[in-house]
Structures are given as structure tokens and as C-alpha cells.
Amino acid sequence: MKPIASLSLDLDNEWSYLKTRGDAAWESFPSYLDVVVPRFLGILKSLEQRITVFVVGQDAALEKNGAALRSIVAAGHEIGCHSFKHEPWLHRYSNAELSEELTSATDAITNATGVRPVGFRGPGFSLSRPALETLATLGYRYDCTTFPTYIGPLARQYYFWTAKLSKSERAQREALFGSLADGLRPLRPYRWDLGARSLVEIPVTTFPIVKTPIHFSYILYLAQLAPALAIPYFAAALAACRALGIAPSLLLHPLDFLDSDDVHESLRFFPAMQMPRERKLAVLQRALELYRKHFDVVAVGEHAAAIELADAAPRIVPLFAM
Ligand SMILES: [Zn+2]
């Protein structure tokens, strides 16, 4: 029997990338969901792979995205919540703002898809103890926002370097992609101890010990920089997870399925956007096959349910440096 692992996709839309970059074009909520959703559903269907898709509440609230979102449910995938406004400074929200943000996201997603989400991933890996408490109150069972890596500050510098942001916009994004301390967070699933309540935490897996990213966007980035290296690096990471008994949870992004012809020009700077789509999809397919060869890959909700059932995960009190 293969060990369990999970797979998800953060359904970041065109506007949410433009917004984080400080590009005013975001305000009309440009969407590529009609292009990208059928594309990733097709690949997942050919692999017979079920995943969790984390939907942004604002997209669910717009009728123009309704058909694309319902097609994800019709294909049998789990629906999760990826906030309402997709602001990577969620950890700076007051309790009242958090309650409004997470309640409206949950309601919009439930209305659009007919499914009430029980799993959450924060935008830009942003999280706080009050956010976890609000999620538990709303009936969420798991979170999968933590990203134990040391490269967060580097990724943020790259972002600042390529985006046009004012001083206050930079301050808002000061914790984008996390801090060095995030590298010290556990790779294995655990439970957030919130006093009377708890939530299962499924971290986004990074390379054991060195904690460099191994999710698919990063593998594609490597494939652009050093084509011969990407798949062996991914295979080594999976072997390390298996050797150490770490159940991985990896994520996809819409940009993994798109190339520069598919997106707004200001998104073309993103890593791996210069790679032709056919090549990207071939690398992606190879990596997904490798993942499934070594692990029993399920949706994140099933992974979290298995952790709950085993009841052996350590309890950790949330501490956030930000
Ligand atoms: Zn996102």
C-alpha cells in the first residue's frame, strides 16, 4: 500500500495577481477561469485524479464565473476556501474584518457551488491565530496555509523588484510569502490547539530538511532555468518524504496551465510564463505521474480526515511572529 499524500489548486484569478502587484486593472475583476478551469479539469480527468480547489469568494460572487466553478464540482473535486478579497495581508485584519471576510467568502462559495467548504488556505500563505479561531467558529475542519520554507523573504524581494508599489503598499505586503521563521514550522500535519476547539493543519510540503519549495509552480520554474534538473529534484524530494515518513501535500496554480499568450501582459513576468504551454504541461504531467507512483494522492479534505481519524497528530498552540 502506498502512503497517503494530497493535492490542491489555489484558484488565483487574473485580478488577484494584478491586485497584489498594485495594477489598477484588477478593479474590473478580469477572469481567465473560462480558459483555465476546462484545461486543468481535462488533465485531472485523464489521470483520474481528485483534488481540492481553493476558490476565492469574490470570484464566486460574480455570475460570470458561475459555470466554471460549478464544472469543478460536477467533475467531483473538493471545494475549499481561499478568502474573499485575496489580500495577502489577511494577518493584519481586525477580528471584525476577519469575521466579515471569512463569512462572506464561505457564503459566496456555498451559494455559487452548492458546497460549503471545510478547508481553508490563506492568500499568499498569510495566517493568524484570530483567523484560525474564526475558521473554527465557521465550522472549518482544516487549514493548509503554512508553507515551511526559508525562501519566503527572497520571493518577496523578487516580487517587490518586479511590481510597481508605493511605500504603503509595500508595508501592507511586508509579510508576503512569509518570514524566515516559517522555515522552522513542521512539515508533518498537526492540530492547531485553539483551547476549546482545534483545526487540522496540513502544511504545504517543502524539501525535507533544506525546506526549499517542491510544489509544481516551483518545479516548472526549475524546468525553465535548468530543464534537466527539475524532475530529478522533484523525485529526490519525494524519495526524502518517503524515507522520513512525511505525507506530502502539494499545490498547483492556474499559471501552471497557462502561458504568456493566455494572460494579461503584466503577468508575463511570473516564473515559467515564458515557457510554451505544451512544454509546461508535459513537465507537469510527468511530475504528477511521479507523485502518484509513490503516493496514494487524495484531496486535502480526505488527507485531513485521515489525520483526524488516526488521532496521533501533535497539538500545537498557534504562535505568529507577524
Ligand atoms: Zn492565492
PDB file of C-alpha atoms and ligand atoms in Angstrom:
ATOM      1  CA  MET A   1       0.000   0.000   0.000  1.00  0.00           C
ATOM      2  CA  LYS A   2       1.258   3.449  -0.903  1.00  0.00           C
ATOM      3  CA  PRO A   3       1.411   6.179   1.788  1.00  0.00           C
ATOM      4  CA  ILE A   4      -1.168   8.982   1.652  1.00  0.00           C
ATOM      5  CA  ALA A   5      -0.488  12.415   0.100  1.00  0.00           C
ATOM      6  CA  SER A   6      -2.695  15.238  -1.109  1.00  0.00           C
ATOM      7  CA  LEU A   7      -3.066  17.651  -3.993  1.00  0.00           C
ATOM      8  CA  SER A   8      -4.778  21.021  -4.332  1.00  0.00           C
ATOM      9  CA  LEU A   9      -5.038  24.033  -6.599  1.00  0.00           C
ATOM     10  CA  ASP A  10      -5.307  27.662  -5.485  1.00  0.00           C
ATOM     11  CA  LEU A  11      -7.702  29.202  -7.961  1.00  0.00           C
ATOM     12  CA  ASP A  12      -5.996  32.615  -8.018  1.00  0.00           C
ATOM     13  CA  ASN A  13      -7.620  34.641 -10.743  1.00  0.00           C
ATOM     14  CA  GLU A  14      -6.084  37.195 -13.099  1.00  0.00           C
ATOM     15  CA  TRP A  15      -7.385  40.120 -10.994  1.00  0.00           C
ATOM     16  CA  SER A  16      -5.922  38.796  -7.734  1.00  0.00           C
ATOM     17  CA  TYR A  17      -2.427  38.748  -9.242  1.00  0.00           C
ATOM     18  CA  LEU A  18      -2.922  42.264 -10.637  1.00  0.00           C
ATOM     19  CA  LYS A  19      -4.178  43.465  -7.244  1.00  0.00           C
ATOM     20  CA  THR A  20      -1.163  42.120  -5.316  1.00  0.00           C
ATOM     21  CA  ARG A  21       1.072  43.814  -7.903  1.00  0.00           C
ATOM     22  CA  GLY A  22      -0.733  47.121  -7.412  1.00  0.00           C
ATOM     23  CA  ASP A  23      -2.060  47.199 -11.030  1.00  0.00           C
ATOM     24  CA  ALA A  24      -5.383  49.122 -11.223  1.00  0.00           C
ATOM     25  CA  ALA A  25      -6.669  46.813 -13.978  1.00  0.00           C
ATOM     26  CA  TRP A  26      -7.754  44.432 -11.185  1.00  0.00           C
ATOM     27  CA  GLU A  27     -10.780  46.576 -10.339  1.00  0.00           C
ATOM     28  CA  SER A  28     -12.987  45.144 -13.102  1.00  0.00           C
ATOM     29  CA  PHE A  29     -12.134  41.600 -11.872  1.00  0.00           C
ATOM     30  CA  PRO A  30     -10.683  40.247 -15.139  1.00  0.00           C
ATOM     31  CA  SER A  31     -11.042  36.476 -15.157  1.00  0.00           C
ATOM     32  CA  TYR A  32      -9.370  33.626 -17.006  1.00  0.00           C
ATOM     33  CA  LEU A  33     -11.440  30.931 -15.278  1.00  0.00           C
ATOM     34  CA  ASP A  34     -13.269  30.010 -18.513  1.00  0.00           C
ATOM     35  CA  VAL A  35      -9.877  29.172 -20.076  1.00  0.00           C
ATOM     36  CA  VAL A  36      -8.008  27.595 -17.194  1.00  0.00           C
ATOM     37  CA  VAL A  37     -10.744  25.555 -15.498  1.00  0.00           C
ATOM     38  CA  PRO A  38     -11.504  23.275 -18.501  1.00  0.00           C
ATOM     39  CA  ARG A  39      -7.757  22.926 -19.073  1.00  0.00           C
ATOM     40  CA  PHE A  40      -6.909  21.607 -15.596  1.00  0.00           C
ATOM     41  CA  LEU A  41     -10.103  19.561 -15.342  1.00  0.00           C
ATOM     42  CA  GLY A  42      -9.103  17.765 -18.564  1.00  0.00           C
ATOM     43  CA  ILE A  43      -5.660  16.852 -17.247  1.00  0.00           C
ATOM     44  CA  LEU A  44      -7.026  15.684 -13.888  1.00  0.00           C
ATOM     45  CA  LYS A  45      -9.677  13.607 -15.631  1.00  0.00           C
ATOM     46  CA  SER A  46      -7.076  11.880 -17.803  1.00  0.00           C
ATOM     47  CA  LEU A  47      -5.163  10.985 -14.621  1.00  0.00           C
ATOM     48  CA  GLU A  48      -8.371  10.114 -12.725  1.00  0.00           C
ATOM     49  CA  GLN A  49      -7.091  12.413 -10.001  1.00  0.00           C
ATOM     50  CA  ARG A  50      -9.397  14.127  -7.478  1.00  0.00           C
ATOM     51  CA  ILE A  51      -8.066  17.298  -5.847  1.00  0.00           C
ATOM     52  CA  THR A  52      -9.160  20.242  -3.686  1.00  0.00           C
ATOM     53  CA  VAL A  53      -9.731  23.539  -5.479  1.00  0.00           C
ATOM     54  CA  PHE A  54      -9.448  26.591  -3.208  1.00  0.00           C
ATOM     55  CA  VAL A  55     -11.876  29.171  -4.595  1.00  0.00           C
ATOM     56  CA  VAL A  56     -11.715  32.944  -3.991  1.00  0.00           C
ATOM     57  CA  GLY A  57     -15.031  34.267  -2.596  1.00  0.00           C
ATOM     58  CA  GLN A  58     -15.038  37.355  -4.840  1.00  0.00           C
ATOM     59  CA  ASP A  59     -14.963  35.104  -7.925  1.00  0.00           C
ATOM     60  CA  ALA A  60     -17.805  33.011  -6.544  1.00  0.00           C
ATOM     61  CA  ALA A  61     -19.838  36.216  -6.018  1.00  0.00           C
ATOM     62  CA  LEU A  62     -19.650  37.106  -9.739  1.00  0.00           C
ATOM     63  CA  GLU A  63     -22.180  35.431 -12.011  1.00  0.00           C
ATOM     64  CA  LYS A  64     -19.714  35.373 -14.938  1.00  0.00           C
ATOM     65  CA  ASN A  65     -17.652  32.720 -13.087  1.00  0.00           C
ATOM     66  CA  GLY A  66     -20.610  30.553 -12.049  1.00  0.00           C
ATOM     67  CA  ALA A  67     -20.454  27.981 -14.850  1.00  0.00           C
ATOM     68  CA  ALA A  68     -16.684  27.444 -14.490  1.00  0.00           C
ATOM     69  CA  LEU A  69     -16.982  26.972 -10.713  1.00  0.00           C
ATOM     70  CA  ARG A  70     -19.922  24.575 -10.984  1.00  0.00           C
ATOM     71  CA  SER A  71     -17.994  22.496 -13.534  1.00  0.00           C
ATOM     72  CA  ILE A  72     -15.342  21.838 -10.857  1.00  0.00           C
ATOM     73  CA  VAL A  73     -17.994  20.398  -8.525  1.00  0.00           C
ATOM     74  CA  ALA A  74     -19.560  18.409 -11.377  1.00  0.00           C
ATOM     75  CA  ALA A  75     -16.156  16.830 -12.054  1.00  0.00           C
ATOM     76  CA  GLY A  76     -16.134  15.546  -8.456  1.00  0.00           C
ATOM     77  CA  HIS A  77     -13.447  17.746  -6.893  1.00  0.00           C
ATOM     78  CA  GLU A  78     -13.487  19.124  -3.353  1.00  0.00           C
ATOM     79  CA  ILE A  79     -14.146  22.857  -2.960  1.00  0.00           C
ATOM     80  CA  GLY A  80     -12.099  24.826  -0.406  1.00  0.00           C
ATOM     81  CA  CYS A  81     -11.999  28.500   0.563  1.00  0.00           C
ATOM     82  CA  HIS A  82      -9.179  30.871  -0.441  1.00  0.00           C
ATOM     83  CA  SER A  83     -10.561  34.024   1.324  1.00  0.00           C
ATOM     84  CA  PHE A  84     -12.903  36.604  -0.236  1.00  0.00           C
ATOM     85  CA  LYS A  85     -10.716  39.522  -1.299  1.00  0.00           C
ATOM     86  CA  HIS A  86      -7.458  37.569  -1.732  1.00  0.00           C
ATOM     87  CA  GLU A  87      -5.361  40.032   0.250  1.00  0.00           C
ATOM     88  CA  PRO A  88      -2.041  38.565   1.395  1.00  0.00           C
ATOM     89  CA  TRP A  89      -2.209  40.880   4.414  1.00  0.00           C
ATOM     90  CA  LEU A  90      -5.061  38.876   5.964  1.00  0.00           C
ATOM     91  CA  HIS A  91      -2.973  38.501   9.161  1.00  0.00           C
ATOM     92  CA  ARG A  92      -3.296  42.289   9.674  1.00  0.00           C
ATOM     93  CA  TYR A  93      -7.118  42.236   9.714  1.00  0.00           C
ATOM     94  CA  SER A  94      -9.019  43.078  12.913  1.00  0.00           C
ATOM     95  CA  ASN A  95     -11.325  40.410  14.361  1.00  0.00           C
ATOM     96  CA  ALA A  96     -14.365  42.174  12.860  1.00  0.00           C
ATOM     97  CA  GLU A  97     -12.707  42.340   9.419  1.00  0.00           C
ATOM     98  CA  LEU A  98     -11.765  38.660   9.637  1.00  0.00           C
ATOM     99  CA  SER A  99     -15.288  37.655  10.541  1.00  0.00           C
ATOM    100  CA  GLU A 100     -16.712  39.669   7.612  1.00  0.00           C
ATOM    101  CA  GLU A 101     -14.047  38.370   5.182  1.00  0.00           C
ATOM    102  CA  LEU A 102     -14.348  34.691   6.033  1.00  0.00           C
ATOM    103  CA  THR A 103     -18.136  34.651   6.459  1.00  0.00           C
ATOM    104  CA  SER A 104     -18.717  36.373   3.104  1.00  0.00           C
ATOM    105  CA  ALA A 105     -16.214  34.042   1.389  1.00  0.00           C
ATOM    106  CA  THR A 106     -17.892  30.948   2.858  1.00  0.00           C
ATOM    107  CA  ASP A 107     -21.371  32.178   1.881  1.00  0.00           C
ATOM    108  CA  ALA A 108     -20.406  33.213  -1.669  1.00  0.00           C
ATOM    109  CA  ILE A 109     -18.665  29.879  -2.336  1.00  0.00           C
ATOM    110  CA  THR A 110     -21.580  27.917  -0.882  1.00  0.00           C
ATOM    111  CA  ASN A 111     -24.097  29.861  -2.990  1.00  0.00           C
ATOM    112  CA  ALA A 112     -22.132  29.525  -6.230  1.00  0.00           C
ATOM    113  CA  THR A 113     -21.137  25.865  -5.931  1.00  0.00           C
ATOM    114  CA  GLY A 114     -23.749  24.304  -3.638  1.00  0.00           C
ATOM    115  CA  VAL A 115     -20.919  23.071  -1.408  1.00  0.00           C
ATOM    116  CA  ARG A 116     -19.977  24.563   1.972  1.00  0.00           C
ATOM    117  CA  PRO A 117     -16.166  24.472   2.248  1.00  0.00           C
ATOM    118  CA  VAL A 118     -14.487  22.934   5.323  1.00  0.00           C
ATOM    119  CA  GLY A 119     -10.886  23.619   4.274  1.00  0.00           C
ATOM    120  CA  PHE A 120      -9.037  26.921   4.008  1.00  0.00           C
ATOM    121  CA  ARG A 121      -5.828  28.257   2.527  1.00  0.00           C
ATOM    122  CA  GLY A 122      -4.908  31.895   3.187  1.00  0.00           C
ATOM    123  CA  PRO A 123      -3.870  34.171   0.303  1.00  0.00           C
ATOM    124  CA  GLY A 124      -0.085  34.461  -0.081  1.00  0.00           C
ATOM    125  CA  PHE A 125       0.291  31.977   2.812  1.00  0.00           C
ATOM    126  CA  SER A 126      -0.972  34.617   5.292  1.00  0.00           C
ATOM    127  CA  LEU A 127      -2.461  33.340   8.533  1.00  0.00           C
ATOM    128  CA  SER A 128      -3.011  34.413  12.153  1.00  0.00           C
ATOM    129  CA  ARG A 129      -4.396  32.933  15.345  1.00  0.00           C
ATOM    130  CA  PRO A 130      -7.625  35.028  15.083  1.00  0.00           C
ATOM    131  CA  ALA A 131      -8.046  33.768  11.506  1.00  0.00           C
ATOM    132  CA  LEU A 132      -7.784  30.154  12.732  1.00  0.00           C
ATOM    133  CA  GLU A 133     -10.293  30.870  15.507  1.00  0.00           C
ATOM    134  CA  THR A 134     -12.748  32.465  13.066  1.00  0.00           C
ATOM    135  CA  LEU A 135     -12.418  29.466  10.736  1.00  0.00           C
ATOM    136  CA  ALA A 136     -13.111  27.031  13.592  1.00  0.00           C
ATOM    137  CA  THR A 137     -16.197  29.057  14.587  1.00  0.00           C
ATOM    138  CA  LEU A 138     -17.471  28.900  10.992  1.00  0.00           C
ATOM    139  CA  GLY A 139     -17.225  25.098  11.060  1.00  0.00           C
ATOM    140  CA  TYR A 140     -13.961  24.647   9.135  1.00  0.00           C
ATOM    141  CA  ARG A 141     -12.110  21.419   9.883  1.00  0.00           C
ATOM    142  CA  TYR A 142      -8.698  22.056   8.399  1.00  0.00           C
ATOM    143  CA  ASP A 143      -6.285  24.750   7.293  1.00  0.00           C
ATOM    144  CA  CYS A 144      -3.410  24.289   4.842  1.00  0.00           C
ATOM    145  CA  THR A 145      -1.842  27.745   4.714  1.00  0.00           C
ATOM    146  CA  THR A 146       1.534  27.134   6.346  1.00  0.00           C
ATOM    147  CA  PHE A 147       4.484  26.950   3.985  1.00  0.00           C
ATOM    148  CA  PRO A 148       7.602  25.880   5.903  1.00  0.00           C
ATOM    149  CA  THR A 149      10.380  27.421   3.813  1.00  0.00           C
ATOM    150  CA  TYR A 150      13.265  29.842   4.316  1.00  0.00           C
ATOM    151  CA  ILE A 151      12.942  31.378   0.850  1.00  0.00           C
ATOM    152  CA  GLY A 152       9.818  33.495   1.560  1.00  0.00           C
ATOM    153  CA  PRO A 153      11.765  36.757   2.069  1.00  0.00           C
ATOM    154  CA  LEU A 154      13.671  36.141  -1.190  1.00  0.00           C
ATOM    155  CA  ALA A 155      10.472  35.541  -3.137  1.00  0.00           C
ATOM    156  CA  ARG A 156       9.073  38.762  -1.654  1.00  0.00           C
ATOM    157  CA  GLN A 157      12.139  40.750  -2.750  1.00  0.00           C
ATOM    158  CA  TYR A 158      11.698  39.417  -6.285  1.00  0.00           C
ATOM    159  CA  TYR A 159       8.053  40.474  -6.169  1.00  0.00           C
ATOM    160  CA  PHE A 160       8.840  43.986  -4.929  1.00  0.00           C
ATOM    161  CA  TRP A 161      11.520  44.298  -7.537  1.00  0.00           C
ATOM    162  CA  THR A 162       9.138  43.477 -10.416  1.00  0.00           C
ATOM    163  CA  ALA A 163       5.973  45.255  -9.147  1.00  0.00           C
ATOM    164  CA  LYS A 164       5.204  48.981  -9.017  1.00  0.00           C
ATOM    165  CA  LEU A 165       4.173  49.559  -5.419  1.00  0.00           C
ATOM    166  CA  SER A 166       4.013  52.643  -3.219  1.00  0.00           C
ATOM    167  CA  LYS A 167       5.620  52.713   0.229  1.00  0.00           C
ATOM    168  CA  SER A 168       2.304  51.976   1.978  1.00  0.00           C
ATOM    169  CA  GLU A 169       1.508  49.169  -0.451  1.00  0.00           C
ATOM    170  CA  ARG A 170       4.892  47.640   0.339  1.00  0.00           C
ATOM    171  CA  ALA A 171       4.205  47.933   4.070  1.00  0.00           C
ATOM    172  CA  GLN A 172       0.908  46.096   3.560  1.00  0.00           C
ATOM    173  CA  ARG A 173       2.796  43.323   1.778  1.00  0.00           C
ATOM    174  CA  GLU A 174       5.681  43.169   4.288  1.00  0.00           C
ATOM    175  CA  ALA A 175       4.885  39.552   5.188  1.00  0.00           C
ATOM    176  CA  LEU A 176       4.058  38.369   1.662  1.00  0.00           C
ATOM    177  CA  PHE A 177       5.319  34.779   1.268  1.00  0.00           C
ATOM    178  CA  GLY A 178       6.254  34.657   4.959  1.00  0.00           C
ATOM    179  CA  SER A 179       9.302  35.177   7.145  1.00  0.00           C
ATOM    180  CA  LEU A 180      12.495  33.219   7.785  1.00  0.00           C
ATOM    181  CA  ALA A 181      10.861  31.786  10.933  1.00  0.00           C
ATOM    182  CA  ASP A 182       8.320  29.992   8.723  1.00  0.00           C
ATOM    183  CA  GLY A 183      11.144  27.608   7.823  1.00  0.00           C
ATOM    184  CA  LEU A 184      11.030  26.304  11.384  1.00  0.00           C
ATOM    185  CA  ARG A 185       7.395  25.206  11.142  1.00  0.00           C
ATOM    186  CA  PRO A 186       6.733  21.424  10.970  1.00  0.00           C
ATOM    187  CA  LEU A 187       6.335  19.596   7.654  1.00  0.00           C
ATOM    188  CA  ARG A 188       4.117  16.916   9.173  1.00  0.00           C
ATOM    189  CA  PRO A 189       0.408  17.557   9.715  1.00  0.00           C
ATOM    190  CA  TYR A 190      -0.648  18.568  13.227  1.00  0.00           C
ATOM    191  CA  ARG A 191      -3.562  20.163  15.072  1.00  0.00           C
ATOM    192  CA  TRP A 192      -3.777  23.832  15.916  1.00  0.00           C
ATOM    193  CA  ASP A 193      -4.701  23.922  19.599  1.00  0.00           C
ATOM    194  CA  LEU A 194      -7.268  26.728  19.945  1.00  0.00           C
ATOM    195  CA  GLY A 195      -8.371  25.959  23.510  1.00  0.00           C
ATOM    196  CA  ALA A 196     -11.904  24.572  23.246  1.00  0.00           C
ATOM    197  CA  ARG A 197     -11.512  23.942  19.500  1.00  0.00           C
ATOM    198  CA  SER A 198      -8.880  22.615  17.169  1.00  0.00           C
ATOM    199  CA  LEU A 199      -8.194  22.587  13.438  1.00  0.00           C
ATOM    200  CA  VAL A 200      -6.085  20.112  11.490  1.00  0.00           C
ATOM    201  CA  GLU A 201      -3.131  21.779   9.758  1.00  0.00           C
ATOM    202  CA  ILE A 202      -1.786  20.237   6.554  1.00  0.00           C
ATOM    203  CA  PRO A 203       1.386  22.186   5.668  1.00  0.00           C
ATOM    204  CA  VAL A 204       2.381  22.788   2.049  1.00  0.00           C
ATOM    205  CA  THR A 205       5.297  20.367   1.789  1.00  0.00           C
ATOM    206  CA  THR A 206       8.822  21.576   1.079  1.00  0.00           C
ATOM    207  CA  PHE A 207      12.025  19.550   0.583  1.00  0.00           C
ATOM    208  CA  PRO A 208      12.670  17.825   3.936  1.00  0.00           C
ATOM    209  CA  ILE A 209      15.474  19.430   5.992  1.00  0.00           C
ATOM    210  CA  VAL A 210      16.538  22.116   3.458  1.00  0.00           C
ATOM    211  CA  LYS A 211      12.912  23.318   3.129  1.00  0.00           C
ATOM    212  CA  THR A 212      13.191  24.533  -0.467  1.00  0.00           C
ATOM    213  CA  PRO A 213       9.854  24.543  -2.352  1.00  0.00           C
ATOM    214  CA  ILE A 214       8.752  21.456  -4.269  1.00  0.00           C
ATOM    215  CA  HIS A 215       5.241  22.431  -5.389  1.00  0.00           C
ATOM    216  CA  PHE A 216       4.511  22.342  -9.099  1.00  0.00           C
ATOM    217  CA  SER A 217       4.965  26.057  -9.877  1.00  0.00           C
ATOM    218  CA  TYR A 218       8.493  25.786  -8.490  1.00  0.00           C
ATOM    219  CA  ILE A 219       9.217  22.614 -10.470  1.00  0.00           C
ATOM    220  CA  LEU A 220       8.118  24.453 -13.630  1.00  0.00           C
ATOM    221  CA  TYR A 221      10.330  27.409 -12.689  1.00  0.00           C
ATOM    222  CA  LEU A 222      13.269  24.996 -12.342  1.00  0.00           C
ATOM    223  CA  ALA A 223      12.344  23.371 -15.655  1.00  0.00           C
ATOM    224  CA  GLN A 224      12.723  26.782 -17.286  1.00  0.00           C
ATOM    225  CA  LEU A 225      16.083  27.508 -15.607  1.00  0.00           C
ATOM    226  CA  ALA A 226      17.623  24.047 -15.777  1.00  0.00           C
ATOM    227  CA  PRO A 227      15.456  21.618 -17.781  1.00  0.00           C
ATOM    228  CA  ALA A 228      17.494  18.531 -16.865  1.00  0.00           C
ATOM    229  CA  LEU A 229      17.258  19.268 -13.154  1.00  0.00           C
ATOM    230  CA  ALA A 230      13.570  19.752 -12.449  1.00  0.00           C
ATOM    231  CA  ILE A 231      12.269  16.176 -12.471  1.00  0.00           C
ATOM    232  CA  PRO A 232      15.306  14.632 -10.683  1.00  0.00           C
ATOM    233  CA  TYR A 233      14.969  17.342  -7.990  1.00  0.00           C
ATOM    234  CA  PHE A 234      11.270  16.549  -7.564  1.00  0.00           C
ATOM    235  CA  ALA A 235      11.980  12.792  -7.484  1.00  0.00           C
ATOM    236  CA  ALA A 236      14.640  13.342  -4.792  1.00  0.00           C
ATOM    237  CA  ALA A 237      12.185  15.372  -2.700  1.00  0.00           C
ATOM    238  CA  LEU A 238       9.546  12.634  -2.934  1.00  0.00           C
ATOM    239  CA  ALA A 239      12.142   9.998  -2.006  1.00  0.00           C
ATOM    240  CA  ALA A 240      13.160  12.093   1.035  1.00  0.00           C
ATOM    241  CA  CYS A 241       9.494  12.400   2.102  1.00  0.00           C
ATOM    242  CA  ARG A 242       9.046   8.659   1.826  1.00  0.00           C
ATOM    243  CA  ALA A 243      12.255   7.880   3.698  1.00  0.00           C
ATOM    244  CA  LEU A 244      11.259  10.227   6.554  1.00  0.00           C
ATOM    245  CA  GLY A 245       7.607   9.155   6.651  1.00  0.00           C
ATOM    246  CA  ILE A 246       6.339  12.618   5.651  1.00  0.00           C
ATOM    247  CA  ALA A 247       2.946  12.617   3.895  1.00  0.00           C
ATOM    248  CA  PRO A 248       3.291  15.402   1.314  1.00  0.00           C
ATOM    249  CA  SER A 249       0.629  17.926   0.344  1.00  0.00           C
ATOM    250  CA  LEU A 250       1.417  19.798  -2.865  1.00  0.00           C
ATOM    251  CA  LEU A 251      -0.324  22.549  -4.755  1.00  0.00           C
ATOM    252  CA  LEU A 252      -0.963  23.753  -8.257  1.00  0.00           C
ATOM    253  CA  HIS A 253      -1.743  27.239  -9.564  1.00  0.00           C
ATOM    254  CA  PRO A 254      -3.673  28.335 -12.655  1.00  0.00           C
ATOM    255  CA  LEU A 255      -0.473  29.797 -14.138  1.00  0.00           C
ATOM    256  CA  ASP A 256       0.952  26.247 -14.261  1.00  0.00           C
ATOM    257  CA  PHE A 257      -1.552  25.585 -17.063  1.00  0.00           C
ATOM    258  CA  LEU A 258      -1.194  28.908 -18.923  1.00  0.00           C
ATOM    259  CA  ASP A 259       1.493  30.592 -20.963  1.00  0.00           C
ATOM    260  CA  SER A 260       2.162  34.233 -21.819  1.00  0.00           C
ATOM    261  CA  ASP A 261      -0.423  34.165 -24.656  1.00  0.00           C
ATOM    262  CA  ASP A 262      -3.195  33.352 -22.174  1.00  0.00           C
ATOM    263  CA  VAL A 263      -2.700  36.164 -19.642  1.00  0.00           C
ATOM    264  CA  HIS A 264      -2.662  39.934 -19.114  1.00  0.00           C
ATOM    265  CA  GLU A 265       0.721  41.346 -20.141  1.00  0.00           C
ATOM    266  CA  SER A 266       1.684  42.334 -16.602  1.00  0.00           C
ATOM    267  CA  LEU A 267       1.529  38.665 -15.533  1.00  0.00           C
ATOM    268  CA  ARG A 268       4.160  37.658 -18.067  1.00  0.00           C
ATOM    269  CA  PHE A 269       6.988  38.353 -15.622  1.00  0.00           C
ATOM    270  CA  PHE A 270       5.879  35.358 -13.495  1.00  0.00           C
ATOM    271  CA  PRO A 271       8.348  32.492 -13.264  1.00  0.00           C
ATOM    272  CA  ALA A 272       7.875  29.944 -16.072  1.00  0.00           C
ATOM    273  CA  MET A 273       5.445  32.164 -18.024  1.00  0.00           C
ATOM    274  CA  GLN A 274       7.871  32.283 -20.937  1.00  0.00           C
ATOM    275  CA  MET A 275       7.767  28.516 -21.317  1.00  0.00           C
ATOM    276  CA  PRO A 276       5.435  27.334 -24.105  1.00  0.00           C
ATOM    277  CA  ARG A 277       2.275  25.777 -22.731  1.00  0.00           C
ATOM    278  CA  GLU A 278       2.893  22.357 -24.331  1.00  0.00           C
ATOM    279  CA  ARG A 279       6.259  22.076 -22.570  1.00  0.00           C
ATOM    280  CA  LYS A 280       4.827  23.206 -19.265  1.00  0.00           C
ATOM    281  CA  LEU A 281       2.011  20.710 -19.449  1.00  0.00           C
ATOM    282  CA  ALA A 282       4.432  17.901 -20.341  1.00  0.00           C
ATOM    283  CA  VAL A 283       6.622  18.650 -17.271  1.00  0.00           C
ATOM    284  CA  LEU A 284       3.511  18.935 -15.113  1.00  0.00           C
ATOM    285  CA  GLN A 285       2.142  15.629 -16.360  1.00  0.00           C
ATOM    286  CA  ARG A 286       5.471  13.902 -15.685  1.00  0.00           C
ATOM    287  CA  ALA A 287       5.685  15.330 -12.149  1.00  0.00           C
ATOM    288  CA  LEU A 288       2.080  14.405 -11.354  1.00  0.00           C
ATOM    289  CA  GLU A 289       2.647  10.852 -12.583  1.00  0.00           C
ATOM    290  CA  LEU A 290       5.732  10.558 -10.382  1.00  0.00           C
ATOM    291  CA  TYR A 291       3.795  11.877  -7.377  1.00  0.00           C
ATOM    292  CA  ARG A 292       1.046   9.301  -7.931  1.00  0.00           C
ATOM    293  CA  LYS A 293       3.538   6.499  -8.493  1.00  0.00           C
ATOM    294  CA  HIS A 294       4.939   6.913  -4.977  1.00  0.00           C
ATOM    295  CA  PHE A 295       1.880   8.069  -3.053  1.00  0.00           C
ATOM    296  CA  ASP A 296      -1.852   7.496  -2.774  1.00  0.00           C
ATOM    297  CA  VAL A 297      -2.775  11.067  -3.768  1.00  0.00           C
ATOM    298  CA  VAL A 298      -6.142  12.300  -2.449  1.00  0.00           C
ATOM    299  CA  ALA A 299      -7.925  15.636  -1.968  1.00  0.00           C
ATOM    300  CA  VAL A 300      -6.800  17.647   1.088  1.00  0.00           C
ATOM    301  CA  GLY A 301     -10.115  17.070   2.895  1.00  0.00           C
ATOM    302  CA  GLU A 302      -9.531  13.308   2.783  1.00  0.00           C
ATOM    303  CA  HIS A 303      -5.959  13.800   3.959  1.00  0.00           C
ATOM    304  CA  ALA A 304      -7.228  15.895   6.898  1.00  0.00           C
ATOM    305  CA  ALA A 305      -9.921  13.303   7.709  1.00  0.00           C
ATOM    306  CA  ALA A 306      -7.241  10.586   7.845  1.00  0.00           C
ATOM    307  CA  ILE A 307      -5.239  12.730  10.298  1.00  0.00           C
ATOM    308  CA  GLU A 308      -8.358  13.253  12.453  1.00  0.00           C
ATOM    309  CA  LEU A 309      -9.122   9.540  12.406  1.00  0.00           C
ATOM    310  CA  ALA A 310      -5.591   8.460  13.369  1.00  0.00           C
ATOM    311  CA  ASP A 311      -5.773  10.981  16.256  1.00  0.00           C
ATOM    312  CA  ALA A 312      -1.998  10.879  16.624  1.00  0.00           C
ATOM    313  CA  ALA A 313      -1.092  14.330  15.320  1.00  0.00           C
ATOM    314  CA  PRO A 314       0.621  16.612  17.844  1.00  0.00           C
ATOM    315  CA  ARG A 315      -1.259  19.672  19.119  1.00  0.00           C
ATOM    316  CA  ILE A 316       0.482  22.997  18.571  1.00  0.00           C
ATOM    317  CA  VAL A 317      -0.511  26.349  20.041  1.00  0.00           C
ATOM    318  CA  PRO A 318      -0.514  28.968  17.233  1.00  0.00           C
ATOM    319  CA  LEU A 319       2.342  31.436  17.521  1.00  0.00           C
ATOM    320  CA  PHE A 320       2.774  34.023  14.810  1.00  0.00           C
ATOM    321  CA  ALA A 321       5.708  36.379  14.637  1.00  0.00           C
ATOM    322  CA  MET A 322       3.992  38.783  12.220  1.00  0.00           C
TER     323      MET A 322
HETATM  324 ZN    ZN B   1      -3.743  32.642  -3.865  1.00  0.00          ZN
END
